[in-house]
Coordinates of C-alpha atoms in Angstrom, one line a residue:
Chain A
G15 CA 57.9 -147.5 -39.2
Q16 CA 55.1 -149.7 -37.5
Q17 CA 55.7 -151.9 -34.6
L18 CA 53.5 -154.5 -33.2
N19 CA 52.7 -154.2 -29.4
Q20 CA 54.2 -157.2 -27.7
S21 CA 53.7 -157.9 -24.0
P22 CA 55.1 -158.2 -21.5
Q23 CA 58.1 -156.3 -22.4
S24 CA 60.3 -158.5 -20.0
M25 CA 59.6 -161.6 -17.7
F26 CA 61.5 -162.7 -14.7
I27 CA 60.5 -166.5 -13.8
Q28 CA 62.0 -169.5 -12.2
E29 CA 63.0 -172.7 -13.8
G30 CA 60.2 -175.0 -14.5
E31 CA 57.6 -172.1 -14.8
D32 CA 55.3 -171.7 -17.8
V33 CA 55.5 -168.6 -20.0
S34 CA 53.0 -166.7 -22.0
M35 CA 53.5 -163.6 -24.2
N36 CA 51.4 -162.1 -27.1
C37 CA 51.5 -159.7 -29.7
T38 CA 48.6 -157.4 -31.2
S39 CA 48.2 -155.5 -34.3
S40 CA 45.8 -152.8 -35.5
S41 CA 45.8 -154.5 -38.9
I42 CA 45.0 -158.1 -40.2
F43 CA 48.0 -160.4 -41.0
N44 CA 48.1 -163.4 -43.1
T45 CA 51.3 -164.9 -41.4
W46 CA 52.8 -164.7 -37.8
L47 CA 56.1 -165.7 -36.9
W48 CA 57.8 -166.2 -33.7
Y49 CA 61.4 -165.6 -33.4
K50 CA 64.1 -166.1 -30.5
Q51 CA 67.4 -164.0 -30.2
D52 CA 70.1 -165.1 -28.0
P53 CA 72.8 -162.6 -27.1
G54 CA 75.2 -161.7 -29.7
E55 CA 73.2 -163.9 -32.3
G56 CA 70.6 -163.2 -34.9
P57 CA 67.0 -164.0 -34.4
V58 CA 65.9 -167.6 -35.0
L59 CA 62.7 -168.7 -36.3
L60 CA 60.9 -170.9 -33.9
I61 CA 57.2 -171.3 -35.2
A62 CA 55.6 -170.0 -38.4
L63 CA 51.5 -169.8 -38.3
Y64 CA 49.6 -169.4 -41.5
K65 CA 45.9 -169.7 -40.7
A66 CA 43.6 -167.9 -38.1
G67 CA 42.9 -170.2 -35.3
E68 CA 46.1 -172.5 -36.0
L69 CA 47.9 -173.9 -33.0
T70 CA 51.4 -175.1 -33.8
S71 CA 53.8 -176.6 -31.5
N72 CA 57.7 -176.9 -31.4
G73 CA 58.8 -179.0 -28.5
R74 CA 57.8 -177.0 -25.3
L75 CA 56.9 -174.1 -27.6
T76 CA 53.2 -173.5 -28.6
A77 CA 52.0 -170.6 -30.6
Q78 CA 48.5 -169.8 -31.9
F79 CA 47.4 -167.4 -34.7
G80 CA 44.6 -165.2 -33.3
I81 CA 41.0 -165.8 -34.7
T82 CA 40.6 -162.0 -35.4
R83 CA 44.0 -162.3 -37.4
K84 CA 45.3 -159.4 -35.4
D85 CA 47.1 -161.1 -32.6
S86 CA 49.3 -164.1 -31.8
F87 CA 50.4 -165.9 -28.7
L88 CA 53.5 -167.8 -27.8
N89 CA 53.6 -170.1 -24.7
I90 CA 56.7 -172.0 -23.2
S91 CA 55.9 -174.7 -20.9
A92 CA 58.3 -175.8 -18.2
S93 CA 61.0 -173.2 -18.7
I94 CA 64.8 -174.4 -18.8
P95 CA 67.7 -172.0 -18.5
S96 CA 68.6 -172.0 -22.5
D97 CA 65.0 -170.4 -22.8
V98 CA 66.5 -167.1 -21.7
G99 CA 66.6 -164.6 -24.5
I100 CA 64.4 -162.1 -26.5
Y101 CA 61.4 -163.3 -28.3
F102 CA 60.1 -161.5 -31.2
C103 CA 56.7 -161.8 -33.0
A104 CA 56.6 -160.8 -36.6
G105 CA 53.6 -160.4 -38.9
R106 CA 53.0 -160.2 -42.6
A107 CA 50.0 -158.6 -44.4
F108 CA 48.6 -160.0 -47.5
G109 CA 50.6 -158.9 -50.5
N110 CA 53.2 -157.2 -48.4
E111 CA 56.8 -158.0 -48.9
K112 CA 57.8 -156.7 -45.3
L113 CA 57.5 -158.4 -42.0
T114 CA 56.3 -156.2 -39.0
F115 CA 58.0 -156.9 -35.7
G116 CA 57.2 -156.9 -32.2
T117 CA 59.0 -154.8 -29.6
G118 CA 60.2 -158.0 -28.1
T119 CA 59.9 -159.9 -24.8
R120 CA 63.0 -160.3 -22.9
L121 CA 62.9 -163.7 -20.8
T122 CA 65.2 -164.0 -17.6
I123 CA 65.3 -167.0 -15.3
I124 CA 65.9 -166.5 -11.8
P125 CA 68.2 -168.9 -10.1
Chain B
D1 CA 76.5 -175.1 -43.3
T2 CA 75.7 -171.7 -42.4
A3 CA 72.5 -170.7 -44.1
V4 CA 72.9 -166.9 -43.9
S5 CA 76.4 -165.6 -43.2
Q6 CA 77.7 -162.0 -42.6
T7 CA 81.2 -160.6 -42.4
P8 CA 82.7 -159.0 -40.5
K9 CA 81.0 -159.9 -37.1
Y10 CA 82.4 -156.7 -35.5
L11 CA 83.4 -153.4 -37.1
V12 CA 84.8 -150.5 -35.1
T13 CA 85.6 -147.4 -37.1
Q14 CA 85.8 -143.6 -37.0
M15 CA 83.3 -140.9 -38.0
G16 CA 83.6 -140.0 -41.6
N17 CA 84.9 -143.5 -42.7
D18 CA 83.4 -145.6 -45.4
K19 CA 82.8 -149.2 -44.8
S20 CA 81.1 -152.4 -46.2
I21 CA 79.3 -155.4 -44.7
K22 CA 78.9 -158.4 -46.8
C23 CA 76.1 -161.3 -46.7
E24 CA 75.7 -164.6 -48.4
Q25 CA 72.8 -167.1 -48.4
N26 CA 73.1 -170.6 -49.5
L27 CA 69.4 -171.4 -49.2
G28 CA 68.5 -170.6 -52.9
H29 CA 66.2 -167.9 -52.0
D30 CA 65.3 -164.9 -54.3
T31 CA 64.8 -162.2 -51.6
M32 CA 67.3 -160.7 -49.0
Y33 CA 66.9 -158.0 -46.5
W34 CA 69.0 -155.5 -44.2
Y35 CA 67.5 -154.8 -40.9
K36 CA 69.1 -152.5 -38.3
Q37 CA 68.7 -153.2 -34.6
D38 CA 69.3 -150.3 -32.2
S39 CA 70.4 -150.4 -28.5
K40 CA 66.5 -151.0 -27.4
K41 CA 66.5 -154.2 -29.8
F42 CA 64.1 -152.7 -32.2
L43 CA 64.3 -154.4 -35.7
K44 CA 63.8 -152.0 -38.6
I45 CA 63.9 -152.9 -42.1
M46 CA 66.3 -150.8 -44.3
F47 CA 66.2 -152.7 -47.7
S48 CA 65.1 -155.6 -49.6
Y49 CA 66.3 -157.0 -53.0
N50 CA 64.4 -159.6 -55.1
N51 CA 66.7 -161.3 -57.6
K52 CA 69.2 -158.4 -57.7
E53 CA 66.5 -155.8 -57.9
L54 CA 65.8 -153.3 -55.0
I55 CA 62.2 -153.7 -53.9
I56 CA 62.2 -152.0 -50.5
N57 CA 63.9 -148.8 -49.5
E58 CA 62.8 -147.7 -46.2
T59 CA 63.6 -143.9 -45.9
V60 CA 67.4 -144.7 -45.3
P61 CA 69.8 -142.0 -45.7
N62 CA 71.6 -141.9 -49.0
R63 CA 74.9 -142.8 -47.4
F64 CA 73.6 -146.3 -47.1
S65 CA 73.8 -148.1 -50.4
P66 CA 72.8 -151.7 -50.9
K67 CA 74.5 -153.9 -53.7
S68 CA 73.5 -157.4 -55.0
P69 CA 75.8 -158.9 -57.4
D70 CA 73.8 -162.0 -57.6
K71 CA 70.6 -163.3 -55.9
A72 CA 72.9 -165.2 -53.1
H73 CA 74.8 -161.9 -52.1
L74 CA 73.5 -158.7 -50.7
N75 CA 76.1 -156.2 -49.5
L76 CA 75.7 -152.9 -47.6
H77 CA 78.1 -149.9 -48.3
I78 CA 77.9 -147.1 -45.8
N79 CA 79.5 -143.7 -46.6
S80 CA 80.7 -140.9 -44.2
L81 CA 79.8 -142.9 -41.0
E82 CA 78.2 -141.2 -38.1
L83 CA 77.8 -142.0 -34.7
G84 CA 73.9 -142.7 -35.0
D85 CA 75.0 -145.4 -37.3
S86 CA 76.4 -147.6 -34.3
A87 CA 73.9 -150.6 -34.2
V88 CA 73.7 -154.3 -35.2
Y89 CA 73.1 -154.8 -38.9
F90 CA 71.3 -158.2 -39.8
C91 CA 71.0 -159.6 -43.2
A92 CA 68.0 -161.9 -44.0
S93 CA 66.7 -164.1 -46.6
R94 CA 63.1 -165.0 -47.3
D95 CA 61.5 -168.3 -48.5
S96 CA 59.5 -167.2 -51.5
V97 CA 56.7 -169.8 -50.6
T98 CA 56.2 -169.4 -46.9
Y99 CA 57.6 -165.9 -46.2
E100 CA 59.7 -167.1 -43.6
Q101 CA 62.9 -165.1 -43.1
Y102 CA 66.1 -166.5 -41.9
F103 CA 68.7 -164.2 -40.3
G104 CA 72.5 -163.9 -40.3
P105 CA 74.4 -163.7 -37.1
G106 CA 74.7 -159.8 -37.2
T107 CA 77.5 -157.3 -37.7
R108 CA 78.0 -155.1 -34.7
L109 CA 79.1 -151.7 -36.2
T110 CA 80.7 -149.1 -33.6
V111 CA 81.4 -145.7 -34.9
T112 CA 83.7 -143.6 -32.7

C-alpha cells in the first residue's frame, strides 16, 4: 500500500535543541495527523490539522498543514528526554476511510 | 479509563496454530481498524469495520478473519499461523466527525 515520504528517517540531537520533520504526498489530503509512538506502546495522537495553511500547537509541538495540501510539518522546540520515540504523520484524502501513514521519524536524544 | 484496549499484550505461539486477539473501545466510535506493524515500524491497514460491517479489506490472506460482535469490539482471528505473521498488531477506533484515529497498546505476536 501507499506510504507517505517522511523525513528525516532518524534524528540524533542534544537535549534543548529544536526538531523539524516533514511529510510529503503525491496526492492531496484533507486531514493531516501527527502521532508519537513510544517503545512497546501504540501511536498516540499529538496534533490534527484540517485546513490548508493551518498552524496548530500542542505545548512545545507545532504542526502545519502545507498550502499545497500535499505536505505537513512538525516542529518540536527545546527537546527533552521524553520526546524520544518515533513520530508518524498520517494523511486522509476526501471521502477516504483510510489513513495513509508516513514511514516514521525516529528521534534520539544524545546525552 | 483505557480508551482502546487489546488482549493479550504478548502472544507467543508455534507455526500452524490458531490464535485470536481481542479489541474493545469505550469511545462510542462506530468505526474500528486492525493494523499490522512490521519490524521496520511500517503501519499497514488490514481491516476496518463500521458498526459491525466490514468496509475495508486490504489484501490480507484468508487466514485472517476479523469479527465484530458489536461496534465496541473488533476481534482478529488468525488460522494456521506462519512465521511471517510475527509482528505487532494494533487496533484503532475512529471519531466519525474528525476522522482522528485512536490506537490500542498493541499485541506483539511471535510465531516460532
